[in-house]
mmCIF file with all atom_site columns, C-alpha atoms in Angstrom:
data_model
loop_
_atom_site.group_PDB
_atom_site.id
_atom_site.type_symbol
_atom_site.label_atom_id
_atom_site.label_alt_id
_atom_site.label_comp_id
_atom_site.label_asym_id
_atom_site.label_entity_id
_atom_site.label_seq_id
_atom_site.pdbx_PDB_ins_code
_atom_site.Cartn_x
_atom_site.Cartn_y
_atom_site.Cartn_z
_atom_site.occupancy
_atom_site.B_iso_or_equiv
_atom_site.pdbx_formal_charge
_atom_site.auth_seq_id
_atom_site.auth_comp_id
_atom_site.auth_asym_id
_atom_site.auth_atom_id
_atom_site.pdbx_PDB_model_num
ATOM 1   C CA . UNK B 1 1   ? -6.374  -16.253 21.537 1.00 0.00 ? 498 UNK B CA 1
ATOM 2   C CA . UNK B 1 2   ? -3.858  -13.426 21.394 1.00 0.00 ? 499 UNK B CA 1
ATOM 3   C CA . UNK B 1 3   ? -3.814  -11.360 24.586 1.00 0.00 ? 500 UNK B CA 1
ATOM 4   C CA . UNK B 1 4   ? -2.762  -7.730  24.188 1.00 0.00 ? 501 UNK B CA 1
ATOM 5   C CA . UNK B 1 5   ? -1.284  -5.895  27.174 1.00 0.00 ? 502 UNK B CA 1
ATOM 6   C CA . UNK B 1 6   ? -1.094  -2.122  27.029 1.00 0.00 ? 503 UNK B CA 1
ATOM 7   C CA . UNK B 1 7   ? 1.212   -0.011  29.136 1.00 0.00 ? 504 UNK B CA 1
ATOM 8   C CA . UNK B 1 8   ? 1.131   2.182   30.991 1.00 0.00 ? 505 UNK B CA 1
ATOM 9   C CA . UNK B 1 9   ? -2.419  1.980   32.265 1.00 0.00 ? 506 UNK B CA 1
ATOM 10  C CA . UNK B 1 10  ? -2.462  5.742   32.741 1.00 0.00 ? 507 UNK B CA 1
ATOM 11  C CA . UNK B 1 11  ? -0.085  8.293   31.245 1.00 0.00 ? 508 UNK B CA 1
ATOM 12  C CA . UNK B 1 12  ? 0.017   11.815  32.670 1.00 0.00 ? 509 UNK B CA 1
ATOM 13  C CA . UNK B 1 13  ? 1.486   14.422  30.344 1.00 0.00 ? 510 UNK B CA 1
ATOM 14  C CA . UNK B 1 14  ? 1.026   18.036  29.256 1.00 0.00 ? 511 UNK B CA 1
ATOM 15  C CA . UNK B 1 15  ? 0.062   19.589  25.921 1.00 0.00 ? 512 UNK B CA 1
ATOM 16  C CA . UNK B 1 16  ? 3.087   19.880  23.672 1.00 0.00 ? 513 UNK B CA 1
ATOM 17  C CA . UNK B 1 17  ? 4.808   16.825  25.153 1.00 0.00 ? 514 UNK B CA 1
ATOM 18  C CA . UNK B 1 18  ? 5.460   13.521  23.383 1.00 0.00 ? 515 UNK B CA 1
ATOM 19  C CA . UNK B 1 19  ? 3.428   10.427  24.293 1.00 0.00 ? 516 UNK B CA 1
ATOM 20  C CA . UNK B 1 20  ? 4.573   6.848   23.818 1.00 0.00 ? 517 UNK B CA 1
ATOM 21  C CA . UNK B 1 21  ? 2.024   4.074   24.318 1.00 0.00 ? 518 UNK B CA 1
ATOM 22  C CA . UNK B 1 22  ? 2.955   0.399   24.256 1.00 0.00 ? 519 UNK B CA 1
ATOM 23  C CA . UNK B 1 23  ? 1.025   -2.690  23.192 1.00 0.00 ? 520 UNK B CA 1
ATOM 24  C CA . UNK B 1 24  ? 2.546   -6.111  23.745 1.00 0.00 ? 521 UNK B CA 1
ATOM 25  C CA . UNK B 1 25  ? 1.042   -9.303  22.306 1.00 0.00 ? 522 UNK B CA 1
ATOM 26  C CA . UNK B 1 26  ? 1.172   -12.771 23.855 1.00 0.00 ? 523 UNK B CA 1
ATOM 27  C CA . UNK B 1 27  ? 1.969   -14.227 20.393 1.00 0.00 ? 524 UNK B CA 1
ATOM 28  C CA . UNK B 1 28  ? 3.258   -12.830 17.132 1.00 0.00 ? 525 UNK B CA 1
ATOM 29  C CA . UNK B 1 29  ? 0.702   -10.645 15.370 1.00 0.00 ? 526 UNK B CA 1
ATOM 30  C CA . UNK B 1 30  ? 0.609   -11.910 11.797 1.00 0.00 ? 527 UNK B CA 1
ATOM 31  C CA . UNK B 1 31  ? 1.501   -9.465  9.014  1.00 0.00 ? 528 UNK B CA 1
ATOM 32  C CA . UNK B 1 32  ? 1.630   -6.547  11.472 1.00 0.00 ? 529 UNK B CA 1
ATOM 33  C CA . UNK B 1 33  ? -2.168  -6.654  11.585 1.00 0.00 ? 530 UNK B CA 1
ATOM 34  C CA . UNK B 1 34  ? -2.461  -4.253  14.492 1.00 0.00 ? 531 UNK B CA 1
ATOM 35  C CA . UNK B 1 35  ? -4.713  -1.215  14.828 1.00 0.00 ? 532 UNK B CA 1
ATOM 36  C CA . UNK B 1 36  ? -4.973  1.675   17.289 1.00 0.00 ? 533 UNK B CA 1
ATOM 37  C CA . UNK B 1 37  ? -8.142  3.491   18.309 1.00 0.00 ? 534 UNK B CA 1
ATOM 38  C CA . UNK B 1 38  ? -8.960  6.512   20.439 1.00 0.00 ? 535 UNK B CA 1
ATOM 39  C CA . UNK B 1 39  ? -12.182 6.764   22.413 1.00 0.00 ? 536 UNK B CA 1
ATOM 40  C CA . UNK B 1 40  ? -13.684 9.748   24.199 1.00 0.00 ? 537 UNK B CA 1
ATOM 41  C CA . UNK B 1 41  ? -16.463 9.460   26.797 1.00 0.00 ? 538 UNK B CA 1
ATOM 42  C CA . UNK B 1 42  ? -19.845 8.686   25.300 1.00 0.00 ? 539 UNK B CA 1
ATOM 43  C CA . UNK B 1 43  ? -18.433 8.209   21.806 1.00 0.00 ? 540 UNK B CA 1
ATOM 44  C CA . UNK B 1 44  ? -17.652 5.262   19.591 1.00 0.00 ? 541 UNK B CA 1
ATOM 45  C CA . UNK B 1 45  ? -13.968 4.461   19.078 1.00 0.00 ? 542 UNK B CA 1
ATOM 46  C CA . UNK B 1 46  ? -12.159 6.192   16.216 1.00 0.00 ? 543 UNK B CA 1
ATOM 47  C CA . UNK B 1 47  ? -9.557  4.392   14.108 1.00 0.00 ? 544 UNK B CA 1
ATOM 48  C CA . UNK B 1 48  ? -6.116  6.015   14.221 1.00 0.00 ? 545 UNK B CA 1
ATOM 49  C CA . UNK B 1 49  ? -3.713  3.430   12.795 1.00 0.00 ? 546 UNK B CA 1
ATOM 50  C CA . UNK B 1 50  ? -4.044  0.118   10.926 1.00 0.00 ? 547 UNK B CA 1
ATOM 51  C CA . UNK B 1 51  ? -1.401  -2.261  9.648  1.00 0.00 ? 548 UNK B CA 1
ATOM 52  C CA . UNK B 1 52  ? 0.736   -1.161  12.612 1.00 0.00 ? 549 UNK B CA 1
ATOM 53  C CA . UNK B 1 53  ? 1.853   2.059   10.914 1.00 0.00 ? 550 UNK B CA 1
ATOM 54  C CA . UNK B 1 54  ? -0.692  3.309   8.364  1.00 0.00 ? 551 UNK B CA 1
ATOM 55  C CA . UNK B 1 55  ? -2.676  6.352   9.425  1.00 0.00 ? 552 UNK B CA 1
ATOM 56  C CA . UNK B 1 56  ? -6.411  6.222   8.866  1.00 0.00 ? 553 UNK B CA 1
ATOM 57  C CA . UNK B 1 57  ? -8.112  8.865   6.756  1.00 0.00 ? 554 UNK B CA 1
ATOM 58  C CA . UNK B 1 58  ? -8.081  12.292  8.375  1.00 0.00 ? 555 UNK B CA 1
ATOM 59  C CA . UNK B 1 59  ? -5.679  11.397  11.192 1.00 0.00 ? 556 UNK B CA 1
ATOM 60  C CA . UNK B 1 60  ? -3.021  14.087  11.704 1.00 0.00 ? 557 UNK B CA 1
ATOM 61  C CA . UNK B 1 61  ? 0.624   13.192  11.178 1.00 0.00 ? 558 UNK B CA 1
ATOM 62  C CA . UNK B 1 62  ? 1.489   13.768  14.834 1.00 0.00 ? 559 UNK B CA 1
ATOM 63  C CA . UNK B 1 63  ? 0.138   10.223  15.320 1.00 0.00 ? 560 UNK B CA 1
ATOM 64  C CA . UNK B 1 64  ? 2.468   7.428   14.259 1.00 0.00 ? 561 UNK B CA 1
ATOM 65  C CA . UNK B 1 65  ? 2.553   3.691   14.785 1.00 0.00 ? 562 UNK B CA 1
ATOM 66  C CA . UNK B 1 66  ? 5.457   1.282   14.737 1.00 0.00 ? 563 UNK B CA 1
ATOM 67  C CA . UNK B 1 67  ? 6.451   -2.224  15.683 1.00 0.00 ? 564 UNK B CA 1
ATOM 68  C CA . UNK B 1 68  ? 6.174   -5.825  14.576 1.00 0.00 ? 565 UNK B CA 1
ATOM 69  C CA . UNK B 1 69  ? 6.025   -9.306  16.009 1.00 0.00 ? 566 UNK B CA 1
ATOM 70  C CA . UNK B 1 70  ? 4.828   -8.876  19.577 1.00 0.00 ? 567 UNK B CA 1
ATOM 71  C CA . UNK B 1 71  ? 5.768   -5.270  20.359 1.00 0.00 ? 568 UNK B CA 1
ATOM 72  C CA . UNK B 1 72  ? 3.965   -2.237  19.005 1.00 0.00 ? 569 UNK B CA 1
ATOM 73  C CA . UNK B 1 73  ? 4.035   1.466   19.818 1.00 0.00 ? 570 UNK B CA 1
ATOM 74  C CA . UNK B 1 74  ? 1.747   4.431   19.237 1.00 0.00 ? 571 UNK B CA 1
ATOM 75  C CA . UNK B 1 75  ? 3.555   7.776   19.384 1.00 0.00 ? 572 UNK B CA 1
ATOM 76  C CA . UNK B 1 76  ? 1.920   11.180  19.546 1.00 0.00 ? 573 UNK B CA 1
ATOM 77  C CA . UNK B 1 77  ? 4.661   13.671  18.744 1.00 0.00 ? 574 UNK B CA 1
ATOM 78  C CA . UNK B 1 78  ? 3.180   16.833  20.247 1.00 0.00 ? 575 UNK B CA 1
ATOM 79  C CA . UNK B 1 79  ? 0.077   16.461  22.371 1.00 0.00 ? 576 UNK B CA 1
ATOM 80  C CA . UNK B 1 80  ? -2.902  18.664  21.623 1.00 0.00 ? 577 UNK B CA 1
ATOM 81  C CA . UNK B 1 81  ? -5.641  19.243  24.242 1.00 0.00 ? 578 UNK B CA 1
ATOM 82  C CA . UNK B 1 82  ? -8.052  17.043  22.275 1.00 0.00 ? 579 UNK B CA 1
ATOM 83  C CA . UNK B 1 83  ? -5.655  14.065  22.425 1.00 0.00 ? 580 UNK B CA 1
ATOM 84  C CA . UNK B 1 84  ? -6.341  13.375  26.101 1.00 0.00 ? 581 UNK B CA 1
ATOM 85  C CA . UNK B 1 85  ? -8.542  10.297  25.933 1.00 0.00 ? 582 UNK B CA 1
ATOM 86  C CA . UNK B 1 86  ? -8.512  6.495   26.077 1.00 0.00 ? 583 UNK B CA 1
ATOM 87  C CA . UNK B 1 87  ? -6.435  4.530   23.554 1.00 0.00 ? 584 UNK B CA 1
ATOM 88  C CA . UNK B 1 88  ? -6.842  0.880   22.572 1.00 0.00 ? 585 UNK B CA 1
ATOM 89  C CA . UNK B 1 89  ? -4.769  -1.437  20.440 1.00 0.00 ? 586 UNK B CA 1
ATOM 90  C CA . UNK B 1 90  ? -6.411  -4.299  18.544 1.00 0.00 ? 587 UNK B CA 1
ATOM 91  C CA . UNK B 1 91  ? -5.033  -7.252  16.591 1.00 0.00 ? 588 UNK B CA 1
ATOM 92  C CA . UNK B 1 92  ? -6.711  -8.721  13.541 1.00 0.00 ? 589 UNK B CA 1
ATOM 93  C CA . UNK B 1 93  ? -4.092  -11.203 12.465 1.00 0.00 ? 590 UNK B CA 1
ATOM 94  C CA . UNK B 1 94  ? -5.919  -14.103 14.025 1.00 0.00 ? 591 UNK B CA 1
ATOM 95  C CA . UNK B 1 95  ? -9.326  -14.970 15.375 1.00 0.00 ? 592 UNK B CA 1
ATOM 96  C CA . UNK B 1 96  ? -10.788 -13.984 17.694 1.00 0.00 ? 593 UNK B CA 1
ATOM 97  C CA . UNK B 1 97  ? -10.004 -10.318 17.124 1.00 0.00 ? 594 UNK B CA 1
ATOM 98  C CA . UNK B 1 98  ? -8.814  -8.953  20.445 1.00 0.00 ? 595 UNK B CA 1
ATOM 99  C CA . UNK B 1 99  ? -8.234  -5.595  22.109 1.00 0.00 ? 596 UNK B CA 1
ATOM 100 C CA . UNK B 1 100 ? -5.850  -4.386  24.735 1.00 0.00 ? 597 UNK B CA 1
ATOM 101 C CA . UNK B 1 101 ? -7.303  -3.125  27.996 1.00 0.00 ? 598 UNK B CA 1
ATOM 102 C CA . UNK B 1 102 ? -6.565  0.499   27.139 1.00 0.00 ? 599 UNK B CA 1
ATOM 103 C CA . UNK B 1 103 ? -4.238  3.331   28.112 1.00 0.00 ? 600 UNK B CA 1
ATOM 104 C CA . UNK B 1 104 ? -5.743  6.490   29.571 1.00 0.00 ? 601 UNK B CA 1
ATOM 105 C CA . UNK B 1 105 ? -3.888  9.606   28.496 1.00 0.00 ? 602 UNK B CA 1
ATOM 106 C CA . UNK B 1 106 ? -4.559  12.380  30.989 1.00 0.00 ? 603 UNK B CA 1
ATOM 107 C CA . UNK B 1 107 ? -3.387  15.913  31.550 1.00 0.00 ? 604 UNK B CA 1
ATOM 108 C CA . UNK Q 2 1   ? -21.037 9.779   4.083  1.00 0.00 ? 253 UNK Q CA 1
ATOM 109 C CA . UNK Q 2 2   ? -20.862 6.364   5.703  1.00 0.00 ? 254 UNK Q CA 1
ATOM 110 C CA . UNK Q 2 3   ? -23.482 5.923   8.415  1.00 0.00 ? 255 UNK Q CA 1
ATOM 111 C CA . UNK Q 2 4   ? -24.320 2.991   10.661 1.00 0.00 ? 256 UNK Q CA 1
ATOM 112 C CA . UNK Q 2 5   ? -27.377 3.214   12.893 1.00 0.00 ? 257 UNK Q CA 1
ATOM 113 C CA . UNK Q 2 6   ? -28.111 0.571   15.513 1.00 0.00 ? 258 UNK Q CA 1
ATOM 114 C CA . UNK Q 2 7   ? -31.401 -0.093  17.235 1.00 0.00 ? 259 UNK Q CA 1
ATOM 115 C CA . UNK Q 2 8   ? -33.084 -2.744  19.342 1.00 0.00 ? 260 UNK Q CA 1
ATOM 116 C CA . UNK Q 2 9   ? -31.303 -2.402  22.659 1.00 0.00 ? 261 UNK Q CA 1
ATOM 117 C CA . UNK Q 2 10  ? -33.097 -2.304  25.975 1.00 0.00 ? 262 UNK Q CA 1
ATOM 118 C CA . UNK Q 2 11  ? -33.659 -3.957  29.334 1.00 0.00 ? 263 UNK Q CA 1
ATOM 119 C CA . UNK Q 2 12  ? -34.129 -7.739  29.314 1.00 0.00 ? 264 UNK Q CA 1
ATOM 120 C CA . UNK Q 2 13  ? -34.241 -10.339 32.055 1.00 0.00 ? 265 UNK Q CA 1
ATOM 121 C CA . UNK Q 2 14  ? -31.563 -13.019 32.365 1.00 0.00 ? 266 UNK Q CA 1
ATOM 122 C CA . UNK Q 2 15  ? -32.386 -15.862 30.013 1.00 0.00 ? 267 UNK Q CA 1
ATOM 123 C CA . UNK Q 2 16  ? -34.289 -13.556 27.701 1.00 0.00 ? 268 UNK Q CA 1
ATOM 124 C CA . UNK Q 2 17  ? -33.774 -12.635 24.066 1.00 0.00 ? 269 UNK Q CA 1
ATOM 125 C CA . UNK Q 2 18  ? -33.186 -9.486  22.082 1.00 0.00 ? 270 UNK Q CA 1
ATOM 126 C CA . UNK Q 2 19  ? -32.565 -8.723  18.416 1.00 0.00 ? 271 UNK Q CA 1
ATOM 127 C CA . UNK Q 2 20  ? -30.290 -5.852  17.456 1.00 0.00 ? 272 UNK Q CA 1
ATOM 128 C CA . UNK Q 2 21  ? -30.390 -4.209  14.048 1.00 0.00 ? 273 UNK Q CA 1
ATOM 129 C CA . UNK Q 2 22  ? -27.970 -1.963  12.192 1.00 0.00 ? 274 UNK Q CA 1
ATOM 130 C CA . UNK Q 2 23  ? -28.739 -0.101  8.993  1.00 0.00 ? 275 UNK Q CA 1
ATOM 131 C CA . UNK Q 2 24  ? -25.878 1.034   6.815  1.00 0.00 ? 276 UNK Q CA 1
ATOM 132 C CA . UNK Q 2 25  ? -25.870 3.867   4.276  1.00 0.00 ? 277 UNK Q CA 1
ATOM 133 C CA . UNK Q 2 26  ? -23.391 5.836   2.214  1.00 0.00 ? 278 UNK Q CA 1
ATOM 134 C CA . UNK Q 2 27  ? -21.542 2.754   0.987  1.00 0.00 ? 279 UNK Q CA 1
ATOM 135 C CA . UNK Q 2 28  ? -22.151 -0.497  -0.858 1.00 0.00 ? 280 UNK Q CA 1
ATOM 136 C CA . UNK Q 2 29  ? -23.269 -2.571  2.115  1.00 0.00 ? 281 UNK Q CA 1
ATOM 137 C CA . UNK Q 2 30  ? -23.139 -5.872  0.239  1.00 0.00 ? 282 UNK Q CA 1
ATOM 138 C CA . UNK Q 2 31  ? -19.403 -5.458  -0.458 1.00 0.00 ? 283 UNK Q CA 1
ATOM 139 C CA . UNK Q 2 32  ? -18.221 -5.484  3.145  1.00 0.00 ? 284 UNK Q CA 1
ATOM 140 C CA . UNK Q 2 33  ? -17.777 -7.865  6.011  1.00 0.00 ? 285 UNK Q CA 1
ATOM 141 C CA . UNK Q 2 34  ? -19.604 -6.453  9.040  1.00 0.00 ? 286 UNK Q CA 1
ATOM 142 C CA . UNK Q 2 35  ? -19.027 -6.871  12.751 1.00 0.00 ? 287 UNK Q CA 1
ATOM 143 C CA . UNK Q 2 36  ? -20.556 -6.415  16.181 1.00 0.00 ? 288 UNK Q CA 1
ATOM 144 C CA . UNK Q 2 37  ? -18.287 -5.105  18.936 1.00 0.00 ? 289 UNK Q CA 1
ATOM 145 C CA . UNK Q 2 38  ? -19.430 -4.507  22.515 1.00 0.00 ? 290 UNK Q CA 1
ATOM 146 C CA . UNK Q 2 39  ? -18.310 -2.511  25.521 1.00 0.00 ? 291 UNK Q CA 1
ATOM 147 C CA . UNK Q 2 40  ? -19.495 -3.268  29.043 1.00 0.00 ? 292 UNK Q CA 1
ATOM 148 C CA . UNK Q 2 41  ? -20.058 -0.196  31.226 1.00 0.00 ? 293 UNK Q CA 1
ATOM 149 C CA . UNK Q 2 42  ? -16.708 1.287   32.223 1.00 0.00 ? 294 UNK Q CA 1
ATOM 150 C CA . UNK Q 2 43  ? -14.833 -1.547  30.521 1.00 0.00 ? 295 UNK Q CA 1
ATOM 151 C CA . UNK Q 2 44  ? -12.854 -2.117  27.343 1.00 0.00 ? 296 UNK Q CA 1
ATOM 152 C CA . UNK Q 2 45  ? -13.857 -3.190  23.864 1.00 0.00 ? 297 UNK Q CA 1
ATOM 153 C CA . UNK Q 2 46  ? -14.707 -6.773  22.915 1.00 0.00 ? 298 UNK Q CA 1
ATOM 154 C CA . UNK Q 2 47  ? -15.310 -8.158  19.427 1.00 0.00 ? 299 UNK Q CA 1
ATOM 155 C CA . UNK Q 2 48  ? -18.478 -10.289 19.370 1.00 0.00 ? 300 UNK Q CA 1
ATOM 156 C CA . UNK Q 2 49  ? -19.080 -11.564 15.842 1.00 0.00 ? 301 UNK Q CA 1
ATOM 157 C CA . UNK Q 2 50  ? -18.519 -10.882 12.169 1.00 0.00 ? 302 UNK Q CA 1
ATOM 158 C CA . UNK Q 2 51  ? -20.133 -11.942 8.921  1.00 0.00 ? 303 UNK Q CA 1
ATOM 159 C CA . UNK Q 2 52  ? -18.862 -12.107 5.363  1.00 0.00 ? 304 UNK Q CA 1
ATOM 160 C CA . UNK Q 2 53  ? -20.241 -9.768  2.712  1.00 0.00 ? 305 UNK Q CA 1
ATOM 161 C CA . UNK Q 2 54  ? -22.532 -12.440 1.259  1.00 0.00 ? 306 UNK Q CA 1
ATOM 162 C CA . UNK Q 2 55  ? -23.381 -13.997 4.621  1.00 0.00 ? 307 UNK Q CA 1
ATOM 163 C CA . UNK Q 2 56  ? -21.617 -17.264 3.820  1.00 0.00 ? 308 UNK Q CA 1
ATOM 164 C CA . UNK Q 2 57  ? -19.066 -17.088 6.647  1.00 0.00 ? 309 UNK Q CA 1
ATOM 165 C CA . UNK Q 2 58  ? -19.645 -16.153 10.273 1.00 0.00 ? 310 UNK Q CA 1
ATOM 166 C CA . UNK Q 2 59  ? -17.365 -16.032 13.291 1.00 0.00 ? 311 UNK Q CA 1
ATOM 167 C CA . UNK Q 2 60  ? -18.172 -15.657 16.984 1.00 0.00 ? 312 UNK Q CA 1
ATOM 168 C CA . UNK Q 2 61  ? -16.544 -14.936 20.316 1.00 0.00 ? 313 UNK Q CA 1
ATOM 169 C CA . UNK Q 2 62  ? -16.438 -18.217 22.239 1.00 0.00 ? 314 UNK Q CA 1
ATOM 170 C CA . UNK Q 2 63  ? -18.569 -16.907 25.093 1.00 0.00 ? 315 UNK Q CA 1
ATOM 171 C CA . UNK Q 2 64  ? -21.494 -16.128 22.758 1.00 0.00 ? 316 UNK Q CA 1
ATOM 172 C CA . UNK Q 2 65  ? -21.323 -19.191 20.485 1.00 0.00 ? 317 UNK Q CA 1
ATOM 173 C CA . UNK Q 2 66  ? -24.605 -21.067 20.497 1.00 0.00 ? 318 UNK Q CA 1
ATOM 174 C CA . UNK Q 2 67  ? -26.434 -18.096 22.036 1.00 0.00 ? 319 UNK Q CA 1
ATOM 175 C CA . UNK Q 2 68  ? -25.912 -15.266 19.529 1.00 0.00 ? 320 UNK Q CA 1
ATOM 176 C CA . UNK Q 2 69  ? -26.528 -15.358 15.766 1.00 0.00 ? 321 UNK Q CA 1
ATOM 177 C CA . UNK Q 2 70  ? -25.251 -12.747 13.347 1.00 0.00 ? 322 UNK Q CA 1
ATOM 178 C CA . UNK Q 2 71  ? -27.078 -12.310 10.049 1.00 0.00 ? 323 UNK Q CA 1
ATOM 179 C CA . UNK Q 2 72  ? -27.605 -9.741  7.327  1.00 0.00 ? 324 UNK Q CA 1
ATOM 180 C CA . UNK Q 2 73  ? -30.086 -8.699  4.638  1.00 0.00 ? 325 UNK Q CA 1
ATOM 181 C CA . UNK Q 2 74  ? -28.158 -6.979  1.870  1.00 0.00 ? 326 UNK Q CA 1
ATOM 182 C CA . UNK Q 2 75  ? -31.370 -5.948  0.115  1.00 0.00 ? 327 UNK Q CA 1
ATOM 183 C CA . UNK Q 2 76  ? -32.185 -3.878  3.192  1.00 0.00 ? 328 UNK Q CA 1
ATOM 184 C CA . UNK Q 2 77  ? -28.597 -2.809  3.949  1.00 0.00 ? 329 UNK Q CA 1
ATOM 185 C CA . UNK Q 2 78  ? -29.118 -4.330  7.361  1.00 0.00 ? 330 UNK Q CA 1
ATOM 186 C CA . UNK Q 2 79  ? -27.082 -6.281  9.891  1.00 0.00 ? 331 UNK Q CA 1
ATOM 187 C CA . UNK Q 2 80  ? -28.622 -8.178  12.785 1.00 0.00 ? 332 UNK Q CA 1
ATOM 188 C CA . UNK Q 2 81  ? -27.601 -9.807  16.039 1.00 0.00 ? 333 UNK Q CA 1
ATOM 189 C CA . UNK Q 2 82  ? -30.064 -12.264 17.566 1.00 0.00 ? 334 UNK Q CA 1
ATOM 190 C CA . UNK Q 2 83  ? -29.158 -12.679 21.221 1.00 0.00 ? 335 UNK Q CA 1
ATOM 191 C CA . UNK Q 2 84  ? -30.695 -15.567 23.194 1.00 0.00 ? 336 UNK Q CA 1
ATOM 192 C CA . UNK Q 2 85  ? -30.117 -16.895 26.708 1.00 0.00 ? 337 UNK Q CA 1
ATOM 193 C CA . UNK Q 2 86  ? -28.818 -13.515 27.764 1.00 0.00 ? 338 UNK Q CA 1
ATOM 194 C CA . UNK Q 2 87  ? -26.652 -13.227 30.855 1.00 0.00 ? 339 UNK Q CA 1
ATOM 195 C CA . UNK Q 2 88  ? -25.756 -10.332 33.127 1.00 0.00 ? 340 UNK Q CA 1
ATOM 196 C CA . UNK Q 2 89  ? -22.279 -10.327 31.628 1.00 0.00 ? 341 UNK Q CA 1
ATOM 197 C CA . UNK Q 2 90  ? -23.759 -9.545  28.204 1.00 0.00 ? 342 UNK Q CA 1
ATOM 198 C CA . UNK Q 2 91  ? -24.726 -6.082  29.484 1.00 0.00 ? 343 UNK Q CA 1
ATOM 199 C CA . UNK Q 2 92  ? -22.939 -3.625  27.196 1.00 0.00 ? 344 UNK Q CA 1
ATOM 200 C CA . UNK Q 2 93  ? -23.194 -1.039  24.480 1.00 0.00 ? 345 UNK Q CA 1
ATOM 201 C CA . UNK Q 2 94  ? -23.264 -2.960  21.218 1.00 0.00 ? 346 UNK Q CA 1
ATOM 202 C CA . UNK Q 2 95  ? -21.708 -1.302  18.176 1.00 0.00 ? 347 UNK Q CA 1
ATOM 203 C CA . UNK Q 2 96  ? -21.965 -2.387  14.590 1.00 0.00 ? 348 UNK Q CA 1
ATOM 204 C CA . UNK Q 2 97  ? -18.885 -1.677  12.541 1.00 0.00 ? 349 UNK Q CA 1
ATOM 205 C CA . UNK Q 2 98  ? -17.883 -1.943  8.918  1.00 0.00 ? 350 UNK Q CA 1
ATOM 206 C CA . UNK Q 2 99  ? -15.356 -4.655  8.018  1.00 0.00 ? 351 UNK Q CA 1
ATOM 207 C CA . UNK Q 2 100 ? -14.449 -7.868  9.722  1.00 0.00 ? 352 UNK Q CA 1
ATOM 208 C CA . UNK Q 2 101 ? -10.879 -7.151  10.738 1.00 0.00 ? 353 UNK Q CA 1
ATOM 209 C CA . UNK Q 2 102 ? -10.364 -3.537  11.861 1.00 0.00 ? 354 UNK Q CA 1
ATOM 210 C CA . UNK Q 2 103 ? -12.976 -0.829  11.988 1.00 0.00 ? 355 UNK Q CA 1
ATOM 211 C CA . UNK Q 2 104 ? -12.891 2.672   10.523 1.00 0.00 ? 356 UNK Q CA 1
ATOM 212 C CA . UNK Q 2 105 ? -16.652 3.146   10.713 1.00 0.00 ? 357 UNK Q CA 1
ATOM 213 C CA . UNK Q 2 106 ? -18.803 2.531   13.767 1.00 0.00 ? 358 UNK Q CA 1
ATOM 214 C CA . UNK Q 2 107 ? -22.402 3.161   14.702 1.00 0.00 ? 359 UNK Q CA 1
ATOM 215 C CA . UNK Q 2 108 ? -23.357 5.153   17.778 1.00 0.00 ? 360 UNK Q CA 1
ATOM 216 C CA . UNK Q 2 109 ? -24.116 1.982   19.712 1.00 0.00 ? 361 UNK Q CA 1
ATOM 217 C CA . UNK Q 2 110 ? -27.196 0.564   21.404 1.00 0.00 ? 362 UNK Q CA 1
ATOM 218 C CA . UNK Q 2 111 ? -27.288 -0.323  25.111 1.00 0.00 ? 363 UNK Q CA 1
ATOM 219 C CA . UNK Q 2 112 ? -28.322 -3.801  26.196 1.00 0.00 ? 364 UNK Q CA 1
ATOM 220 C CA . UNK Q 2 113 ? -28.972 -4.269  29.910 1.00 0.00 ? 365 UNK Q CA 1
ATOM 221 C CA . UNK Q 2 114 ? -29.541 -7.771  31.265 1.00 0.00 ? 366 UNK Q CA 1
ATOM 222 C CA . UNK Q 2 115 ? -31.019 -7.559  34.722 1.00 0.00 ? 367 UNK Q CA 1
ATOM 223 C CA . UNK Q 2 116 ? -33.934 -8.816  36.760 1.00 0.00 ? 368 UNK Q CA 1
#
């Protein structure tokens, strides 16, 4: 099973700043099969990025994903107030699908 | 508009059983792998099981193998999760989600609480 470790656990920033979230895998993620989600309290997760760098439908271009192998990054170029939430990475290159433990982005 | 609506959650005693359902609409249900993903209270996300579009292939998280069974009825646009021998650690919100690999569409979730 691939274990995903996200860092930092909590990231404290202000609106307008740039956020960089990391996701490190215990083994190579095949074909860059890595996704990012955002989750707000009481809501289901929302897909942001798939294939490591492809934005999902309706996701603004301030969100970008990069990386390959075992190291992946989600960057939010200029934080908006609605971006403060919980972010998860997830790999689907091998079974079982697995998630990171999450990064909380707080003001 | 794609919609997924789960039902069937509730309070069950350890060792008990529960069957979750998910009805899909707004897309061709029979063309997609489907999945169940859960989230324990205050915890992260955990994939539970997925099933191929025609039901011919199924995969499970190790900790639920032999206890949970995923199935589908494409004529009813429905996905199911039969959960037997439930444990306290199965307590979670259970989401159904479209696709078997990553998930752009999720239901609102149904809460399963295993407690005496």
